[in-house]
Backbone as numpy.savetxt, mean C-alpha at the origin, in Angstrom:
# Nx Ny Nz CAx CAy CAz Cx Cy Cz
4.96 -13.60 -14.94 4.45 -13.40 -13.36 4.51 -12.20 -12.98
3.71 -11.69 -12.45 3.55 -10.28 -11.50 4.04 -10.38 -9.97
4.72 -9.42 -9.80 5.09 -9.39 -8.33 5.12 -7.89 -7.69
4.50 -8.19 -6.54 4.50 -6.97 -5.85 5.25 -6.91 -4.49
6.47 -5.90 -4.12 7.46 -6.21 -3.44 7.42 -5.06 -2.55
7.14 -5.38 -1.16 7.05 -3.99 -0.25 8.07 -3.65 0.75
8.59 -2.62 0.91 9.50 -2.46 1.78 9.29 -1.29 2.77
9.80 -1.29 4.11 9.68 -0.02 4.77 8.77 -0.33 5.77
8.53 -1.27 6.53 7.70 -1.57 7.75 8.92 -1.64 8.80
8.19 -1.39 10.14 9.33 -1.62 11.18 8.81 -1.20 12.37
9.52 -0.78 13.63 8.81 -0.50 14.84 9.32 1.28 14.91
8.11 1.72 15.58 8.45 3.28 15.76 7.53 3.46 16.84
8.00 4.56 17.21 7.00 5.13 18.73 6.03 5.98 18.00
4.86 6.29 19.13 3.88 6.92 18.80 4.30 8.21 18.45
3.68 8.66 17.25 4.17 10.20 17.03 4.79 10.32 15.69
5.48 8.87 15.69 6.66 8.94 14.69 6.15 8.46 13.11
7.05 8.65 12.18 6.78 8.66 10.94 7.29 7.08 10.08
6.86 6.51 9.23 7.42 5.40 8.11 6.73 5.66 7.14
7.72 5.14 5.90 7.37 5.26 4.55 7.25 3.66 3.95
6.18 3.37 3.53 6.47 2.09 2.75 6.44 2.18 1.34
7.02 1.51 0.75 7.19 1.21 -0.81 6.74 -0.05 -1.43
6.09 -0.03 -2.51 5.52 -1.19 -2.86 6.21 -1.22 -4.46
6.85 -2.10 -5.17 7.14 -1.84 -6.66 6.70 -3.13 -7.35
5.91 -2.76 -8.45 5.49 -3.79 -9.17 6.44 -4.23 -10.22
6.38 -5.46 -10.63 7.23 -6.09 -11.70 6.90 -7.22 -12.14
7.40 -7.62 -13.47 6.92 -8.68 -14.37 6.06 -8.21 -15.53
5.25 -9.34 -16.04 4.74 -9.20 -17.46 3.61 -8.28 -17.19
3.71 -7.30 -17.37 2.82 -5.93 -16.92 2.31 -5.16 -18.21
1.14 -4.89 -18.70 0.71 -4.40 -19.59 0.22 -2.86 -19.22
-0.45 -2.79 -18.14 -0.81 -1.65 -17.56 -1.17 -1.87 -16.05
-1.14 -0.77 -15.25 -1.36 -0.97 -13.81 -2.62 0.07 -13.72
-3.54 -0.16 -13.05 -4.64 0.77 -12.81 -4.49 1.26 -11.36
-5.45 1.06 -10.51 -5.29 1.52 -9.19 -4.23 0.63 -8.51
-3.54 1.54 -7.57 -2.64 0.65 -6.48 -3.27 1.33 -5.21
-3.08 0.55 -4.04 -3.27 0.89 -2.92 -2.76 0.06 -1.57
-2.96 0.54 -0.45 -2.37 -0.29 0.87 -3.79 -0.56 1.69
-3.71 -1.84 2.16 -4.52 -2.41 2.86 -3.71 -2.74 4.45
-4.60 -2.95 5.68 -3.94 -3.71 6.81 -4.83 -4.43 7.42
-4.10 -5.33 8.04 -4.83 -6.26 9.05 -3.93 -6.51 10.22
-5.01 -5.84 11.14 -4.44 -6.22 12.67 -4.89 -7.66 13.31
-4.20 -8.16 14.24 -4.46 -9.20 14.72 -6.06 -9.27 15.31
-6.81 -10.27 14.85 -8.10 -10.55 15.09 -9.03 -9.39 14.60
-8.60 -9.05 13.54 -9.21 -7.81 12.63 -9.32 -8.07 11.13
-10.47 -7.97 10.52 -10.44 -8.05 8.98 -9.71 -6.89 8.30
-9.25 -7.40 7.15 -8.17 -6.63 6.35 -9.27 -5.12 5.74
-8.42 -3.97 6.00 -9.08 -2.84 5.59 -8.37 -2.17 4.72
-9.24 -1.08 3.94 -8.66 -0.24 2.95 -7.92 0.81 3.81
-6.65 1.01 3.53 -6.00 2.51 3.97 -6.20 3.49 3.20
-5.50 3.31 1.72 -5.59 4.33 1.12 -5.52 3.65 -0.39
-5.90 4.36 -1.46 -5.63 3.90 -3.15 -5.35 5.17 -3.72
-4.67 4.78 -4.85 -4.82 6.02 -5.64 -4.73 5.38 -7.21
-5.75 6.02 -8.21 -5.80 5.43 -9.53 -4.70 6.01 -10.46
-4.78 5.55 -11.37 -3.66 5.59 -12.51 -3.69 7.20 -12.83
-4.85 7.82 -12.61 -4.86 9.15 -12.74 -4.72 10.10 -11.60
-4.54 9.43 -10.87 -4.06 10.24 -9.51 -4.80 10.42 -8.44
-6.24 10.04 -8.57 -7.23 10.28 -7.76 -6.96 9.67 -6.38
-6.65 9.99 -5.38 -6.73 9.30 -3.81 -7.80 9.27 -3.13
-7.96 8.13 -2.37 -8.92 7.83 -1.52 -8.03 7.28 -0.15
-8.77 7.89 1.18 -8.22 7.48 2.03 -9.34 6.91 3.17
-8.97 6.11 3.97 -9.68 5.85 5.15 -10.12 6.78 5.97
-11.09 7.12 6.90 -11.27 8.15 7.72 -10.19 8.17 8.78
-9.84 6.86 9.43 -8.78 6.81 10.33 -7.61 7.35 9.97
-6.91 7.50 8.86 -5.71 8.09 8.44 -5.76 9.35 7.74
-6.81 9.87 7.23 -6.79 11.03 6.59 -6.23 12.23 7.37
-5.17 12.98 6.90 -4.62 14.18 7.34 -3.19 13.50 8.00
-3.06 12.19 7.88 -1.74 11.86 8.86 -0.99 10.99 7.64
-1.77 10.29 6.69 -1.16 9.41 5.79 -1.35 10.10 4.30
-0.19 9.91 3.37 -0.10 10.35 2.09 0.17 9.14 1.15
-0.58 8.97 0.26 -0.40 7.88 -0.73 0.35 8.67 -2.03
0.94 8.09 -2.77 1.52 8.59 -4.00 2.16 7.53 -4.82
2.25 7.69 -6.15 3.02 6.98 -7.02 4.00 7.58 -8.01
5.08 6.62 -8.47 6.13 7.44 -9.15 5.87 7.71 -10.49
6.61 8.38 -11.04 6.21 8.79 -12.58 6.06 7.75 -13.80
6.64 6.25 -13.16 6.22 5.12 -14.18 5.00 4.44 -13.68
4.68 4.97 -12.59 3.45 4.35 -12.22 3.63 2.96 -11.77
4.59 2.53 -11.50 4.91 1.03 -11.10 5.07 0.90 -9.54
5.14 1.94 -9.00 6.05 1.90 -7.65 4.75 3.05 -6.79
4.12 2.31 -5.63 3.50 3.26 -5.02 3.85 3.36 -3.58
3.94 4.48 -2.87 4.45 4.77 -1.81 3.23 4.97 -0.50
3.39 4.98 0.94 2.59 5.25 1.70 3.47 6.16 3.12
3.23 7.43 2.97 3.91 8.07 3.95 3.09 8.27 5.16
3.37 7.75 6.39 2.75 7.74 7.40 3.40 8.66 8.64
2.50 9.52 8.66 2.93 10.51 9.90 2.30 10.51 11.11
2.33 10.90 12.00 1.79 11.11 13.54 0.86 9.58 13.64
1.82 8.77 13.65 1.51 7.17 13.64 1.06 6.88 15.26
-0.09 6.24 15.47 -0.48 5.69 16.30 -0.36 4.33 16.82
-0.62 4.00 18.06 -0.62 2.33 18.42 -1.54 1.44 17.72
-2.73 1.98 17.44 -3.83 1.59 16.67 -3.52 1.39 15.12
-2.46 1.86 14.67 -2.13 1.98 13.03 -1.15 0.51 13.25
-1.12 -0.09 14.33 0.01 -1.63 14.23 -1.02 -2.38 13.36
-0.16 -2.98 12.32 -0.81 -4.19 11.53 0.33 -4.52 10.64
-0.36 -5.35 10.07 0.40 -5.87 8.70 -0.12 -5.20 7.42
0.77 -4.33 6.66 0.25 -3.84 5.49 0.57 -4.20 4.47
-0.40 -4.61 3.63 -0.42 -5.25 2.19 -0.50 -3.93 1.08
0.54 -4.35 0.13 0.08 -3.67 -1.21 -0.73 -4.35 -2.14
-1.72 -3.46 -2.93 -2.38 -3.96 -3.74 -2.54 -3.60 -4.90
-2.53 -4.00 -6.18 -2.71 -3.48 -7.49 -3.50 -3.92 -8.27
-4.12 -3.46 -9.16 -5.29 -4.12 -10.46 -4.28 -3.79 -11.49
-3.93 -5.04 -11.86 -2.71 -5.04 -13.16 -3.31 -5.89 -14.29
-3.27 -5.16 -15.75 -3.71 -6.18 -16.54 -2.42 -6.61 -17.26
-2.22 -7.77 -17.56 -1.17 -8.71 -17.97 -1.24 -8.87 -19.40
-0.17 -8.57 -20.27 -0.17 -8.74 -21.75 -1.00 -9.66 -22.38
-0.54 -11.06 -22.15 -1.03 -12.07 -22.69 -1.38 -13.42 -21.94
-2.37 -13.99 -21.69 -3.44 -13.31 -22.38 -3.91 -12.05 -21.46
-4.74 -11.25 -22.17 -4.79 -9.92 -21.62 -6.13 -10.07 -20.75
-5.75 -9.67 -19.41 -6.35 -9.99 -18.24 -6.33 -9.14 -17.05
-7.27 -8.74 -16.28 -6.96 -7.77 -15.48 -7.12 -8.61 -13.88
-6.35 -8.65 -13.14 -6.48 -9.19 -11.88 -6.11 -8.23 -10.42
-6.60 -8.54 -9.68 -5.77 -7.93 -8.33 -4.61 -8.66 -7.66
-3.82 -8.11 -7.69 -2.30 -8.72 -7.06 -1.87 -8.11 -5.80
-1.40 -9.04 -4.84 -1.25 -8.58 -3.41 0.39 -8.66 -3.08
0.95 -8.09 -2.20 2.10 -7.91 -1.91 2.30 -9.00 -0.87
3.33 -9.28 -0.16 3.62 -10.23 0.96 3.24 -9.97 2.03
3.09 -8.83 2.34 2.71 -7.71 3.65 4.21 -7.24 4.30
3.81 -6.27 5.18 5.14 -5.92 5.62 4.63 -5.39 7.30
5.25 -5.84 8.49 4.76 -5.46 9.63 5.09 -3.98 10.14
4.03 -3.12 10.39 4.29 -1.99 10.94 3.83 -2.14 12.58
4.61 -1.56 13.49 4.22 -1.62 14.86 4.71 -0.41 15.52
3.75 0.20 16.11 3.85 1.53 16.68 3.76 1.16 18.10
4.75 1.60 19.04 4.63 1.65 20.33 4.12 2.90 21.00
3.50 2.61 22.22 2.78 3.90 22.99 3.98 4.34 23.85
């Protein structure tokens, strides 16, 4: 089995910072892209940022310049540093990873359980 475990959500005032972490574990052959999505009440889930195994980063326009995505050297943990937070960043944040399992050899998208980020005005 493959698991993605997220930590780091919480309540913060506007202008503050939070750092989210997501660790992948289990029967993993390789991890390709990892990223973060978010879903606010009544809205569709949207991409926040992702990072490929080669280190290429992609950000939503709404977070460009405020959020930074990174991965550890083992490339099994992805981080999201969120600065200058705004009330509109309030959402449940989900970790996502494209993971190849060893046997059977298959690549699927896996999701974390979600972590709540609330930004007060």
